[in-house]
Amino acid sequence: MQYSESRTRNLRWLTYASIGLFIISFWMIFSYVGPERTQGEVQRIFYTHLGAFFASFVLFVVALIAGIQYLRTRHEKWDDLGLSAIELGLIFSLINIVTGAIWARPIWNTWWTWDPRLTTVAIMWLAYAAYLMLRAGIEDPNRRRRFAAVYSILAFSSVFLTIIIIRVRPDTIHPVVAGPTSTSEGIEGDFAMSDRITTTLLFTIFTYVVISITLLWHRIRLENRTKLIQARKMKLLLNA
Amino acid sequence: MIEVENLVKTFGYFPVLRGVDLKVERGQFLAFLGPNGSGKTTMLRILQGLAKPTSGRVLIGGWEIPKETFAVRQQLGVVSHLPLLYDSLTAEENLLFFARLYDVPAAERGDRVHTMLQQVGLDKRAKSVVQTFSRGMVQRLAIARALLHDPAILLLDEPYTGLDVDAAALLDHLLTEVAGVKDGIRTVIMTTHDLGRAYQHATHVAILSRGKIGYYGPTSAMTTDELPRIYAETVGMVTTA
Amino acid sequence: MSVTTTTPETTSTTQPKKRRLRTPYFQVVASLAWKDLRAEARGREMVNAMLLFSIMAVLIFSFALELDRQAQEATVGGVLWVTIAFAGTLGLGRSLAAEKDKGSLDALLLAPVERSALFYGKMIGNFLFTLAVGFLLVFLLTVLFNVNLFRPVLWLIIVLGCLGFATTGTLVASMSVHARAREMLLPILLLPVILPIIISATRASTALLTELKTEDWLPWIQLLGVVDFVFLLAGFFLFDFIVEE
């Protein structure tokens, strides 16, 4: 398999763009936007928190689509896409969880609480971790790909649950950022959004989504290279 | 009856079958030989419709796999080294269950099950649970199960594995008498490591080696002693490679 | 289901010439469910293990959580569903391992039947066994937690919850049965996926038992019904991909 020059060039530009965006968003988070009224400096972590969440959400949607497409076409590339998306999705949702815990320590006075939103996010993370366990447990490569695709479709139910739980369970203390909030006008639940906060937030989310796509592209290339080497080894073995 | 053209099956990047061509006429008994890892099992699973070929054409009784698997399955009877039976059901219940799955008409089901039990000599144990059966009895019941729906093709996957001398002799008897093999009304493909039995039953021999048919010929053209030599020569290519 | 009539090439010693190409859908579902019930009625290995496990679990719960009356009402729903989920997982692993190890799963796949019919047949068996655990728990928890669980609405919740559990469970267990460490893998794969069912069933049960208003538990039952339906549909489409190579 040989990559075309133009594709490699596109990926290189996308990588530069991601780095650039990341630096700008870093600057925006720490310098452009001021500290939030009620929460102070600690609120700055919130941009990364949400950026990582959106990145992982996008990646899990990609994995869902890849799963469906694999079952339809049985083309290996969809399986590679699904695996790459879920690996990266796990990393981004881990960033999401860790930054959330750091934010929660001063604001909720605890690292972790069994709030519905936090619980479902943890379960979502476990579901995709289980996906990797499933892959590791099945030896026959075709069966592994099939099962992985089926499970990535099933596991998406946990993503769905994470998204809707805030609307169904009004007792969550987690702030609802996107869409109408059902929380009462409490201190924690109420994010006073200035223009600068909104701009920074949207920019960070955009940055993280771009970064996740760039990394996904790199990860797939890596997978392809590994396979190329495997195929060559196999060829050598068979012709020896 | 069975036509296989340029059949390829790969697992990941590993090609297990690398272009198999095979033709089995109605009434033939083909001994399908080959060392472990030669692709025998994969080939059989494809013929059973349990695995999809990567490329190539497989026609069974005029029906194409995998497109028309329902029609193909209706014509296949399978005896494997695994019993394919339920331990906690009786012999009769097992057969009745599979008769229903194969859509043997309700009116004939009971008769058919009892005829089969009689033919394999298990009619006295019809009400016993399979758990209490010896390995040989289980294999007899497995043959009855495979023939329940009167299939045109019989696939035997290492049927002698785990049988003692008596049970194996009985299986020989059942294959020739009950399965109607000698009358040529059924087409049979059998995989085995037992070259003597292969020679004894088969009309034709195919030897699989490195994912391809390394040898194909009728047993009438060789003597009993020749088969092991042919087998070693065909398969030997792997070890010297 | 289209039932085509054709004449396959058979030796035809005992059969009439005309035969259906594939076995009717409900005949497959029914005979598979019948087979599981018959085997279980004789051996009772699975159901006995599930029932014993749930008795022990409930005893441990009631022992570990020595609660006052109000707290008992609030926890009994959770105890009910946690026990059903764990006991059910125990049974599921057994039910599909039994098919795979003797090669009988292959035997089922060799028959001219729709794959999804096999799925629903298998699911019905698992559903009934899980339901047996559910109703045993109704008695046990009523006695040990002193909360009256003899309420038709709760039974509806149990039926819906067990149905969803058995559907998802059969689907996941038919994958995990092929894995190396399948006993370990099954709960790991299953629990995150059945969470929507367990959450809505627990919330509905708890809201009902703590005497909340209808609008507090009805949405959860509706959600449970929707989730059940989605997973039943998912089973129909996905089971083919699990068993077909």
CSV table of N, CA, C and O in Angstrom, one decimal, chain B residues 126-187:
chain,number,residue,atom,x,y,z
B,126,ALA,N,-34.1,-45.4,23.6
B,126,ALA,CA,-34.8,-44.2,23.1
B,126,ALA,C,-35.1,-43.2,24.2
B,126,ALA,O,-35.0,-42.0,24.1
B,127,LYS,N,-35.5,-43.8,25.4
B,127,LYS,CA,-35.9,-42.9,26.5
B,127,LYS,C,-34.8,-42.6,27.4
B,127,LYS,O,-35.1,-42.0,28.5
B,128,SER,N,-33.6,-43.0,27.1
B,128,SER,CA,-32.5,-42.7,28.0
B,128,SER,C,-31.8,-41.3,27.6
B,128,SER,O,-31.8,-41.0,26.5
B,129,VAL,N,-31.3,-40.7,28.7
B,129,VAL,CA,-30.7,-39.4,28.5
B,129,VAL,C,-29.3,-39.6,27.8
B,129,VAL,O,-28.6,-40.6,28.2
B,130,VAL,N,-28.9,-38.8,26.9
B,130,VAL,CA,-27.7,-38.9,26.1
B,130,VAL,C,-26.4,-39.0,27.0
B,130,VAL,O,-25.5,-39.7,26.8
B,131,GLN,N,-26.5,-38.3,28.2
B,131,GLN,CA,-25.4,-38.2,29.2
B,131,GLN,C,-25.0,-39.6,29.5
B,131,GLN,O,-23.8,-39.9,29.8
B,132,THR,N,-25.9,-40.6,29.6
B,132,THR,CA,-25.6,-41.9,30.0
B,132,THR,C,-25.0,-42.8,28.9
B,132,THR,O,-24.7,-44.0,29.2
B,133,PHE,N,-24.9,-42.3,27.7
B,133,PHE,CA,-24.5,-43.1,26.6
B,133,PHE,C,-22.9,-43.2,26.5
B,133,PHE,O,-22.2,-42.3,26.9
B,134,SER,N,-22.4,-44.3,26.0
B,134,SER,CA,-21.0,-44.4,25.7
B,134,SER,C,-20.7,-43.6,24.4
B,134,SER,O,-21.6,-43.2,23.7
B,135,ARG,N,-19.4,-43.3,24.2
B,135,ARG,CA,-18.9,-42.6,23.1
B,135,ARG,C,-19.5,-43.2,21.8
B,135,ARG,O,-19.9,-42.5,20.9
B,136,GLY,N,-19.4,-44.5,21.7
B,136,GLY,CA,-19.9,-45.2,20.5
B,136,GLY,C,-21.4,-45.0,20.3
B,136,GLY,O,-21.8,-44.7,19.1
B,137,MET,N,-22.2,-45.0,21.3
B,137,MET,CA,-23.6,-44.9,21.2
B,137,MET,C,-23.9,-43.4,20.8
B,137,MET,O,-24.8,-43.2,20.0
B,138,VAL,N,-23.2,-42.5,21.4
B,138,VAL,CA,-23.4,-41.1,21.0
B,138,VAL,C,-23.2,-40.9,19.5
B,138,VAL,O,-23.9,-40.3,18.8
B,139,GLN,N,-22.1,-41.6,19.0
B,139,GLN,CA,-21.8,-41.4,17.6
B,139,GLN,C,-22.9,-42.1,16.7
B,139,GLN,O,-23.2,-41.5,15.7
B,140,ARG,N,-23.4,-43.2,17.2
B,140,ARG,CA,-24.5,-43.8,16.4
B,140,ARG,C,-25.7,-42.8,16.4
B,140,ARG,O,-26.3,-42.7,15.3
B,141,LEU,N,-26.0,-42.2,17.5
B,141,LEU,CA,-27.1,-41.3,17.6
B,141,LEU,C,-26.8,-40.1,16.6
B,141,LEU,O,-27.7,-39.6,16.0
B,142,ALA,N,-25.6,-39.7,16.6
B,142,ALA,CA,-25.2,-38.6,15.8
B,142,ALA,C,-25.4,-38.9,14.3
B,142,ALA,O,-25.9,-38.0,13.5
B,143,ILE,N,-25.2,-40.2,13.9
B,143,ILE,CA,-25.5,-40.6,12.5
B,143,ILE,C,-27.0,-40.5,12.3
B,143,ILE,O,-27.4,-40.0,11.2
B,144,ALA,N,-27.8,-41.0,13.2
B,144,ALA,CA,-29.2,-41.0,13.1
B,144,ALA,C,-29.7,-39.5,12.9
B,144,ALA,O,-30.5,-39.2,12.1
B,145,ARG,N,-29.0,-38.6,13.7
B,145,ARG,CA,-29.4,-37.2,13.6
B,145,ARG,C,-29.1,-36.6,12.2
B,145,ARG,O,-29.9,-35.9,11.6
B,146,ALA,N,-27.9,-37.0,11.7
B,146,ALA,CA,-27.5,-36.5,10.4
B,146,ALA,C,-28.4,-37.0,9.3
B,146,ALA,O,-28.5,-36.3,8.2
B,147,LEU,N,-29.0,-38.2,9.4
B,147,LEU,CA,-29.8,-38.8,8.3
B,147,LEU,C,-31.3,-38.5,8.5
B,147,LEU,O,-32.0,-38.9,7.6
B,148,LEU,N,-31.6,-37.9,9.6
B,148,LEU,CA,-33.1,-37.7,9.9
B,148,LEU,C,-33.8,-37.1,8.7
B,148,LEU,O,-34.9,-37.6,8.4
B,149,HIS,N,-33.3,-36.1,8.1
B,149,HIS,CA,-34.0,-35.4,7.0
B,149,HIS,C,-33.6,-35.9,5.6
B,149,HIS,O,-33.9,-35.3,4.6
B,150,ASP,N,-33.0,-37.1,5.6
B,150,ASP,CA,-32.7,-37.8,4.4
B,150,ASP,C,-31.9,-36.9,3.4
B,150,ASP,O,-32.4,-36.6,2.3
B,151,PRO,N,-30.7,-36.5,3.9
B,151,PRO,CA,-30.0,-35.5,3.0
B,151,PRO,C,-29.3,-36.2,1.8
B,151,PRO,O,-29.0,-37.4,1.9
B,152,ALA,N,-29.1,-35.5,0.8
B,152,ALA,CA,-28.4,-36.0,-0.4
B,152,ALA,C,-26.9,-36.1,-0.2
B,152,ALA,O,-26.3,-36.9,-0.8
B,153,ILE,N,-26.4,-35.3,0.7
B,153,ILE,CA,-25.0,-35.2,0.9
B,153,ILE,C,-24.7,-35.4,2.4
B,153,ILE,O,-25.3,-34.9,3.3
B,154,LEU,N,-23.7,-36.2,2.6
B,154,LEU,CA,-23.3,-36.5,4.0
B,154,LEU,C,-21.8,-36.0,4.2
B,154,LEU,O,-20.9,-36.4,3.4
B,155,LEU,N,-21.6,-35.1,5.2
B,155,LEU,CA,-20.3,-34.7,5.5
B,155,LEU,C,-19.8,-35.3,6.8
B,155,LEU,O,-20.5,-35.2,7.8
B,156,LEU,N,-18.7,-36.0,6.7
B,156,LEU,CA,-18.2,-36.7,7.9
B,156,LEU,C,-16.9,-36.0,8.3
B,156,LEU,O,-15.9,-36.1,7.5
B,157,ASP,N,-16.9,-35.3,9.4
B,157,ASP,CA,-15.7,-34.6,9.9
B,157,ASP,C,-15.0,-35.4,11.0
B,157,ASP,O,-15.4,-35.4,12.1
B,158,GLU,N,-13.9,-36.1,10.6
B,158,GLU,CA,-13.2,-37.0,11.5
B,158,GLU,C,-14.1,-37.8,12.4
B,158,GLU,O,-14.0,-37.8,13.6
B,159,PRO,N,-15.0,-38.6,11.8
B,159,PRO,CA,-16.0,-39.3,12.6
B,159,PRO,C,-15.4,-40.4,13.5
B,159,PRO,O,-16.1,-40.8,14.4
B,160,TYR,N,-14.1,-40.8,13.2
B,160,TYR,CA,-13.6,-41.9,14.0
B,160,TYR,C,-12.9,-41.4,15.3
B,160,TYR,O,-12.4,-42.2,16.1
B,161,THR,N,-12.7,-40.1,15.4
B,161,THR,CA,-12.0,-39.6,16.6
B,161,THR,C,-12.7,-40.0,17.9
B,161,THR,O,-13.9,-39.9,18.1
B,162,GLY,N,-11.9,-40.6,18.8
B,162,GLY,CA,-12.4,-41.0,20.1
B,162,GLY,C,-13.2,-42.2,20.2
B,162,GLY,O,-13.8,-42.5,21.2
B,163,LEU,N,-13.3,-43.0,19.1
B,163,LEU,CA,-14.0,-44.2,19.1
B,163,LEU,C,-13.1,-45.4,19.4
B,163,LEU,O,-12.0,-45.5,18.9
B,164,ASP,N,-13.6,-46.4,20.2
B,164,ASP,CA,-12.7,-47.6,20.4
B,164,ASP,C,-12.9,-48.5,19.2
B,164,ASP,O,-13.7,-48.3,18.3
B,165,VAL,N,-12.2,-49.6,19.2
B,165,VAL,CA,-12.2,-50.5,18.0
B,165,VAL,C,-13.6,-51.0,17.7
B,165,VAL,O,-14.0,-51.0,16.5
B,166,ASP,N,-14.4,-51.4,18.7
B,166,ASP,CA,-15.7,-51.9,18.4
B,166,ASP,C,-16.6,-50.8,17.8
B,166,ASP,O,-17.3,-51.1,16.8
B,167,ALA,N,-16.6,-49.7,18.4
B,167,ALA,CA,-17.4,-48.6,18.0
B,167,ALA,C,-17.0,-48.2,16.6
B,167,ALA,O,-17.9,-47.9,15.7
B,168,ALA,N,-15.7,-48.2,16.3
B,168,ALA,CA,-15.3,-47.8,14.9
B,168,ALA,C,-15.8,-48.8,13.9
B,168,ALA,O,-16.2,-48.5,12.8
B,169,ALA,N,-15.7,-50.1,14.3
B,169,ALA,CA,-16.2,-51.2,13.4
B,169,ALA,C,-17.7,-51.0,13.1
B,169,ALA,O,-18.2,-51.1,12.0
B,170,LEU,N,-18.4,-50.6,14.2
B,170,LEU,CA,-19.8,-50.4,14.0
B,170,LEU,C,-20.1,-49.2,13.1
B,170,LEU,O,-21.0,-49.2,12.3
B,171,LEU,N,-19.3,-48.2,13.3
B,171,LEU,CA,-19.4,-47.0,12.4
B,171,LEU,C,-19.2,-47.4,11.0
B,171,LEU,O,-20.0,-47.0,10.1
B,172,ASP,N,-18.2,-48.2,10.7
B,172,ASP,CA,-18.0,-48.7,9.4
B,172,ASP,C,-19.2,-49.4,8.8
B,172,ASP,O,-19.7,-49.1,7.7
B,173,HIS,N,-19.8,-50.2,9.6
B,173,HIS,CA,-21.0,-50.9,9.3
B,173,HIS,C,-22.2,-50.0,8.9
B,173,HIS,O,-22.8,-50.1,7.9
B,174,LEU,N,-22.3,-49.0,9.9
B,174,LEU,CA,-23.4,-48.0,9.7
B,174,LEU,C,-23.2,-47.2,8.4
B,174,LEU,O,-24.2,-46.9,7.7
B,175,LEU,N,-22.0,-46.8,8.2
B,175,LEU,CA,-21.7,-46.0,7.0
B,175,LEU,C,-22.1,-46.8,5.7
B,175,LEU,O,-22.7,-46.2,4.8
B,176,THR,N,-21.8,-48.0,5.7
B,176,THR,CA,-22.1,-48.8,4.4
B,176,THR,C,-23.5,-49.2,4.4
B,176,THR,O,-24.2,-49.0,3.3
B,177,GLU,N,-24.1,-49.6,5.5
B,177,GLU,CA,-25.5,-50.1,5.4
B,177,GLU,C,-26.5,-49.0,5.6
B,177,GLU,O,-27.3,-48.8,4.7
B,178,VAL,N,-26.5,-48.3,6.7
B,178,VAL,CA,-27.6,-47.4,7.0
B,178,VAL,C,-27.5,-46.1,6.2
B,178,VAL,O,-28.5,-45.7,5.6
B,179,ALA,N,-26.3,-45.6,6.0
B,179,ALA,CA,-26.2,-44.3,5.3
B,179,ALA,C,-26.4,-44.5,3.8
B,179,ALA,O,-26.5,-43.6,3.1
B,180,GLY,N,-26.5,-45.8,3.4
B,180,GLY,CA,-26.8,-46.0,2.0
B,180,GLY,C,-25.6,-45.6,1.1
B,180,GLY,O,-25.8,-45.2,-0.1
B,181,VAL,N,-24.4,-45.7,1.6
B,181,VAL,CA,-23.3,-45.2,0.9
B,181,VAL,C,-22.9,-46.1,-0.3
B,181,VAL,O,-22.7,-45.7,-1.4
B,182,LYS,N,-23.0,-47.4,0.0
B,182,LYS,CA,-22.6,-48.4,-1.0
B,182,LYS,C,-23.6,-48.4,-2.2
B,182,LYS,O,-23.2,-48.7,-3.3
B,183,ASP,N,-24.8,-48.1,-1.9
B,183,ASP,CA,-25.8,-48.1,-3.0
B,183,ASP,C,-25.6,-46.8,-3.9
B,183,ASP,O,-26.3,-46.7,-4.9
B,184,GLY,N,-24.8,-46.0,-3.5
B,184,GLY,CA,-24.5,-44.8,-4.3
B,184,GLY,C,-25.7,-43.8,-4.3
B,184,GLY,O,-25.8,-43.0,-5.2
B,185,ILE,N,-26.6,-43.9,-3.3
B,185,ILE,CA,-27.6,-42.9,-3.3
B,185,ILE,C,-27.2,-41.6,-2.6
B,185,ILE,O,-27.9,-40.6,-2.7
B,186,ARG,N,-26.2,-41.7,-1.8
B,186,ARG,CA,-25.7,-40.5,-1.1
B,186,ARG,C,-24.3,-40.1,-1.6
B,186,ARG,O,-23.5,-41.0,-1.8
B,187,THR,N,-24.1,-38.8,-1.6
B,187,THR,CA,-22.7,-38.3,-1.9
B,187,THR,C,-22.1,-38.1,-0.5
B,187,THR,O,-22.7,-37.5,0.3
